[in-house]
GROMACS .gro file of C-alpha atoms in nm:
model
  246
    1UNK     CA    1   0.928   3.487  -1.237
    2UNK     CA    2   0.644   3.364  -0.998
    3UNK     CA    3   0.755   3.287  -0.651
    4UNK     CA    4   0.481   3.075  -0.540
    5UNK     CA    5   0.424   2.989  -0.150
    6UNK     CA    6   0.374   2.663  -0.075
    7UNK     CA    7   0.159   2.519   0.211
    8UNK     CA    8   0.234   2.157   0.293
    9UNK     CA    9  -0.037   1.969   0.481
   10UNK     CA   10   0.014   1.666   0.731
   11UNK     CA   11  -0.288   1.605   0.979
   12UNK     CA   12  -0.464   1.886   0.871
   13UNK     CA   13  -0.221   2.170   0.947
   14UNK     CA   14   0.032   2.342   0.774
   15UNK     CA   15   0.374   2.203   0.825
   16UNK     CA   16   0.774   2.199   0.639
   17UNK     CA   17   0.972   1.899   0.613
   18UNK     CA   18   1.350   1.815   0.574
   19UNK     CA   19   1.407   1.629   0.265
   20UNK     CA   20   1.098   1.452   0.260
   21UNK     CA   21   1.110   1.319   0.614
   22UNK     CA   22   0.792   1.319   0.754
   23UNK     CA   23   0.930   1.268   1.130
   24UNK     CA   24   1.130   1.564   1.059
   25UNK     CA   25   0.797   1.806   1.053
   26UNK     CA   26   0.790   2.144   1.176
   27UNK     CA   27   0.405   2.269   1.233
   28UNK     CA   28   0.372   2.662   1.119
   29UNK     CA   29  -0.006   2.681   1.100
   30UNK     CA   30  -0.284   2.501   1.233
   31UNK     CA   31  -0.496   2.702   0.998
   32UNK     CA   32  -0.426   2.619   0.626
   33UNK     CA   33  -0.693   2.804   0.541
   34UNK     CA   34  -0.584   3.133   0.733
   35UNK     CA   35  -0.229   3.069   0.616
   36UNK     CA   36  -0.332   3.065   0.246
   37UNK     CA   37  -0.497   3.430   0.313
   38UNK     CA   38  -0.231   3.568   0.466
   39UNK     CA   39   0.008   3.445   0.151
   40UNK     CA   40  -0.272   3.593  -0.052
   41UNK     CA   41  -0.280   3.942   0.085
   42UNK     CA   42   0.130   3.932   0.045
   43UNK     CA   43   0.088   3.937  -0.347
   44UNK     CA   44   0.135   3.574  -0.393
   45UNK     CA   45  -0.030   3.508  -0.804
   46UNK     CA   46  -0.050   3.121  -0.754
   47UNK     CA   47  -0.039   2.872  -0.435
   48UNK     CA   48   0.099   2.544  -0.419
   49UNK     CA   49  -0.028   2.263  -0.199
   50UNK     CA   50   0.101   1.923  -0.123
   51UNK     CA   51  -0.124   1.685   0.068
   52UNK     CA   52   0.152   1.498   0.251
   53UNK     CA   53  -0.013   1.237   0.417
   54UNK     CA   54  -0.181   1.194   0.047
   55UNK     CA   55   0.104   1.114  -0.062
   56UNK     CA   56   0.223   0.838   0.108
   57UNK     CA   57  -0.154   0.682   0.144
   58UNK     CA   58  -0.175   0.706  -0.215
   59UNK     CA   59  -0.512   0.888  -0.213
   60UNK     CA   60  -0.605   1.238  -0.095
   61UNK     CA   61  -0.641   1.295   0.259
   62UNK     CA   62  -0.633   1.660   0.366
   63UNK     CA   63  -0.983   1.702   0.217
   64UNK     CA   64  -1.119   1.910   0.466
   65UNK     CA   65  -0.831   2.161   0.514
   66UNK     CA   66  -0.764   2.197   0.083
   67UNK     CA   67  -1.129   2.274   0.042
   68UNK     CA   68  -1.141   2.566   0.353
   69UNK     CA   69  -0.826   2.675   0.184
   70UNK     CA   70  -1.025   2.686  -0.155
   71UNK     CA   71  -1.317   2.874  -0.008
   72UNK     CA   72  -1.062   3.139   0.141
   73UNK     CA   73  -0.944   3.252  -0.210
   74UNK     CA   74  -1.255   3.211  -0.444
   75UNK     CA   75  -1.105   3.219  -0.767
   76UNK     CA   76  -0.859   3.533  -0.687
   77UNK     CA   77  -0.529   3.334  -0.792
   78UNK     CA   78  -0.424   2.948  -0.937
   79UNK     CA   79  -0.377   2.696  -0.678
   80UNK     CA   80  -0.190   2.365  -0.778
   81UNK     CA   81  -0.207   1.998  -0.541
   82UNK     CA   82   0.008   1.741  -0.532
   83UNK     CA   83   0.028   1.413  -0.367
   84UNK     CA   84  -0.179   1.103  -0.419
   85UNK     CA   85  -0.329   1.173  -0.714
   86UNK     CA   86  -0.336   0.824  -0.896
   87UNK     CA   87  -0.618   0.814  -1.070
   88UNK     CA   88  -0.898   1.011  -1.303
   89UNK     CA   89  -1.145   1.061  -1.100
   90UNK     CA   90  -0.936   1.190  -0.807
   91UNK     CA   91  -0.830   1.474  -1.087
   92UNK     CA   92  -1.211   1.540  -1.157
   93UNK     CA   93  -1.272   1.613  -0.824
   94UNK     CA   94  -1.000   1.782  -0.731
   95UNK     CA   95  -1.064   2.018  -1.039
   96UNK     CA   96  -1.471   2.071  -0.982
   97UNK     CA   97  -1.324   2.162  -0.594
   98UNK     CA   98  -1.188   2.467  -0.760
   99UNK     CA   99  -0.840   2.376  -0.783
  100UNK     CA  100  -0.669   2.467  -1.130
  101UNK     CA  101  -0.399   2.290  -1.190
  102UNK     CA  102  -0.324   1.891  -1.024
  103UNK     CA  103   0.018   1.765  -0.981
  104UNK     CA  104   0.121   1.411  -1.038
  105UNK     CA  105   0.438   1.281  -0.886
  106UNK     CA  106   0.505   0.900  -0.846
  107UNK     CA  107   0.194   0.769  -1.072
  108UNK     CA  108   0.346   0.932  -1.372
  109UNK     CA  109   0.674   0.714  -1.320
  110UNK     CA  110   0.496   0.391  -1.258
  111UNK     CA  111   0.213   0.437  -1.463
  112UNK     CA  112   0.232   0.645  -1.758
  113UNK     CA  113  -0.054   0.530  -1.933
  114UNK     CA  114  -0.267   0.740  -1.671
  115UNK     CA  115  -0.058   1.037  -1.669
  116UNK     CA  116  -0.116   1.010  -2.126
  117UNK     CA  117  -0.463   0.955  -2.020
  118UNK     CA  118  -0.452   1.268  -1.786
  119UNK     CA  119  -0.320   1.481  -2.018
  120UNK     CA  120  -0.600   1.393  -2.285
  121UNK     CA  121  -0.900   1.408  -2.012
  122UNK     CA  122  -0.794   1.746  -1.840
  123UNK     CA  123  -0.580   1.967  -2.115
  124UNK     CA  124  -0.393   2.254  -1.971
  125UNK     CA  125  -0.388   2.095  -1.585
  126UNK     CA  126  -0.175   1.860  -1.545
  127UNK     CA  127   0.158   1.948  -1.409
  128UNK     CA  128   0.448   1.675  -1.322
  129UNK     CA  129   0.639   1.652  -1.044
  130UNK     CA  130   1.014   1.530  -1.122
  131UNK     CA  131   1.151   1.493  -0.820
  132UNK     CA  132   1.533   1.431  -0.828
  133UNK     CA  133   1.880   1.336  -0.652
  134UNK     CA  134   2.171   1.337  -0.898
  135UNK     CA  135   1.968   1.374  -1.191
  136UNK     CA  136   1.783   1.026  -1.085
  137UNK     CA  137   1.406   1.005  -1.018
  138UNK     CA  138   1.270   0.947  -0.739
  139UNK     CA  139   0.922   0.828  -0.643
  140UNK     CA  140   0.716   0.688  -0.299
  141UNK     CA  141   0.748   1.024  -0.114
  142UNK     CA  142   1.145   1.042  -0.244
  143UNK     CA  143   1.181   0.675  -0.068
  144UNK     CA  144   1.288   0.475  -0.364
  145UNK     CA  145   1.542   0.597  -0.629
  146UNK     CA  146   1.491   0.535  -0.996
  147UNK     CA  147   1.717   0.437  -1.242
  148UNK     CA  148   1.513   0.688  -1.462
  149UNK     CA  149   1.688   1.026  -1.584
  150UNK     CA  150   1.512   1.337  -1.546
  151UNK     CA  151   1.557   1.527  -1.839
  152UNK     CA  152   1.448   1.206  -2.066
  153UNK     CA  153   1.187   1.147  -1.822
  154UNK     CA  154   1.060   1.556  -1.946
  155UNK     CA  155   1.106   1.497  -2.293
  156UNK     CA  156   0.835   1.213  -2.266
  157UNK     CA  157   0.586   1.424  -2.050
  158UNK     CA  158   0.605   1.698  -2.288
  159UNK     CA  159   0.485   1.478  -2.566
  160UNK     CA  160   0.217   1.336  -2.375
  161UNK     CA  161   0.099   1.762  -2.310
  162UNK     CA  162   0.149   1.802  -1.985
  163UNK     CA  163   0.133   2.186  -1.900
  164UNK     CA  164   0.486   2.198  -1.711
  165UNK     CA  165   0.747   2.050  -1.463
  166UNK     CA  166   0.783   2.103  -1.127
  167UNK     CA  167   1.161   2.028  -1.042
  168UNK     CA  168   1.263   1.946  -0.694
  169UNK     CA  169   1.605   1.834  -0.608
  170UNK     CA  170   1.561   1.646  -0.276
  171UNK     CA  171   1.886   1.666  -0.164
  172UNK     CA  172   1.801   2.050  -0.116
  173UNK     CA  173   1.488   2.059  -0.016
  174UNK     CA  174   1.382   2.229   0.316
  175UNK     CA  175   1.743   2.284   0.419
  176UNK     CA  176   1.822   2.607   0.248
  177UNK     CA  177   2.093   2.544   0.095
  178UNK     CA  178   1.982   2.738  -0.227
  179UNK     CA  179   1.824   2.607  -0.543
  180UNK     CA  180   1.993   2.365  -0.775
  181UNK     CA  181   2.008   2.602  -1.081
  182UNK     CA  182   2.226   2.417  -1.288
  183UNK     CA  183   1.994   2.102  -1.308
  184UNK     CA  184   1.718   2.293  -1.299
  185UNK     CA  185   1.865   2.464  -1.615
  186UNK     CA  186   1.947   2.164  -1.794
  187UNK     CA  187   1.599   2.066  -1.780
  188UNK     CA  188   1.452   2.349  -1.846
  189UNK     CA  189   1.703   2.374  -2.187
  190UNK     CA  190   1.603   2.025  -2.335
  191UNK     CA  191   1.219   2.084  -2.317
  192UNK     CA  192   0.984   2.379  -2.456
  193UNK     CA  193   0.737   2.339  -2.171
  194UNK     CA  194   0.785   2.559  -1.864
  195UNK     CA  195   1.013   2.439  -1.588
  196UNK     CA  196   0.922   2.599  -1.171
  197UNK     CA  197   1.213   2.526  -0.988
  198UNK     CA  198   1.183   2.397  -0.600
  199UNK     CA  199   1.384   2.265  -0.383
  200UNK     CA  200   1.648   2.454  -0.129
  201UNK     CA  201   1.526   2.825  -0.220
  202UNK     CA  202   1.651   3.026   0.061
  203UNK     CA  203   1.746   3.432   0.028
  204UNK     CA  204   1.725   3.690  -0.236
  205UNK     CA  205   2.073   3.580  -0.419
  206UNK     CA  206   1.873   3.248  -0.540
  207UNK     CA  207   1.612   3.470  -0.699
  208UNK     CA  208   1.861   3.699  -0.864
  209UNK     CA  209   2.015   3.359  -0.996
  210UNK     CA  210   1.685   3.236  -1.097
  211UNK     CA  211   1.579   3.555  -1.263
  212UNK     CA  212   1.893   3.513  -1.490
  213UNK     CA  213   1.810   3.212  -1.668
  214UNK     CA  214   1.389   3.295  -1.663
  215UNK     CA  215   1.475   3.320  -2.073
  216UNK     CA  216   1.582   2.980  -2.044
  217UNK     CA  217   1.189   2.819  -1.970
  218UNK     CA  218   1.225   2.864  -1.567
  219UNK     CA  219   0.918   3.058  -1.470
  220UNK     CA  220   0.898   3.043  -1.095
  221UNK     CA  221   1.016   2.896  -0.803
  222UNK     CA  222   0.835   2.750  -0.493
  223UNK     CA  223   0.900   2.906  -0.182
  224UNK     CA  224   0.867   2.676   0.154
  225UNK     CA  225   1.051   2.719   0.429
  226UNK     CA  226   1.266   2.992   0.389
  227UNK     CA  227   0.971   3.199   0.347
  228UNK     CA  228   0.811   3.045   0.688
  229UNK     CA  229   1.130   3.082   0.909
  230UNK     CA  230   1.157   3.428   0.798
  231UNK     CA  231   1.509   3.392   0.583
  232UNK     CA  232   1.343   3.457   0.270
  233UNK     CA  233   1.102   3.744   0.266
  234UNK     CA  234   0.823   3.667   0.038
  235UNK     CA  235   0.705   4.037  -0.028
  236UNK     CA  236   1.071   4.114  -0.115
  237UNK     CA  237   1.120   3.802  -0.306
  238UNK     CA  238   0.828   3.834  -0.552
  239UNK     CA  239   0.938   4.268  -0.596
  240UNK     CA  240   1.268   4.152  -0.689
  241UNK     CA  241   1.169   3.889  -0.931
  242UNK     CA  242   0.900   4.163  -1.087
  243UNK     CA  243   1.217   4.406  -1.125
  244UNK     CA  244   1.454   4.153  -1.302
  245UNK     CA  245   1.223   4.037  -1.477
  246UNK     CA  246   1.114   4.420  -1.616
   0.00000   0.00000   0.00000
């Protein structure tokens, strides 16, 4: 079970949200860069960034702090972006910057063609990013509700080869109220492709409950701001999840 840090960037600085809210940012690190070291040296085995203000402008704009971030790590571990990637050359990019694996969100709702077209361009790096409320998609930076359901919304990604799912309930997310296991499950039971759960994670009793149903196709969480306001130790977390998963 990989418990993988996530650094969230607004404005060029590291930052959590509530639910999605970008008025409701908290700033933890003005250094990305130095924040992704320090996660690093902690044990982390993969990062995962999400270029906030990307996501809402529909085009990467935290250039400048994802590629300092990228020349901080070399190529010691995986690290995964998400938000505004819409198009193919955007993925190029992003994947001669260093970055292993991209993350598309809303464009593989409203245009699947390009997320197929992903999939047969860059084999083994695209992940998806089902965000969900109720077992509904959402899309637009979890503005707009779908009347799409996740799990056959899965089944179709895995055909086109994408390489797995992020889940994210968004009802959860950033308030620590502990992951949604049981959707996350349910996801993770109809397809063969892994599932990361994310999402609400906030003490060491969500990893134990995670670790349980790892057999199931959940193979890691992401950890935001329970790891950042000190509730969730991330050294702890990731021991833990090794010893469970032994």
């Amino acid at each position: 079970m990989l418990i993988i840090p996530a650094i969230d960037l607004k404005d060029g600085q590291c930052v959590r949200l509530k639910q999605g809210l970008m008025e409701q940012a908290t700033v933890f690190s003005e250094s990305p860069a130095e924040q992704a070291r320090h996660w690093l040296d902690q044990g982390a085995r993969r990062l995962h960034l999400v270029d906030l203000d990307g996501a809402f402008a529909g085009k990467p704009k935290n250039q400048a702090a994802i590629k300092a971030i990228l020349a901080e790590l070399g190529d010691e571990i995986p690290v995964q972006l998400g938000g505004g990637i819409r198009d193919l050359d955007t993925i190029e990019r992003c994947l001669d910057a260093g970055l292993t694996y991209v993350i598309i969100g809303t464009a593989a709702v409203k245009n699947p063609g390009f997320l197929a077209d992903a999939c047969v361009a860059f084999p083994g790096h695209i992940i998806v990013g089902l965000d969900a409320k109720d077992g509904k998609v959402a899309t637009d930076g979890w503005s707009k509700l779908t009347g799409h359901d996740v799990v056959d919304l899965g089944k179709k990604y895995e055909d086109y080869g994408v390489e797995s799912i992020i889940y994210t309930d968004i009802g959860r997310d950033g308030m620590l109220s502990g992951i949604n296991i049981d959707a996350t499950v349910r996801l993770a039971q109809a397809l063969t492709i892994p599932v990361i759960a994310s999402g609400g994670l906030s003490n060491l009793d969500d990893i134990r409950k995670l670790c349980e149903v790892e057999g199931e196709g959940v193979v890691g969480t992401i950890a935001g701001r329970a790891i950042y306001d000190g509730s969730l130790d991330f050294q702890a977390a990731q021991t833990l999840a090794d010893e469970l998963g032994a």
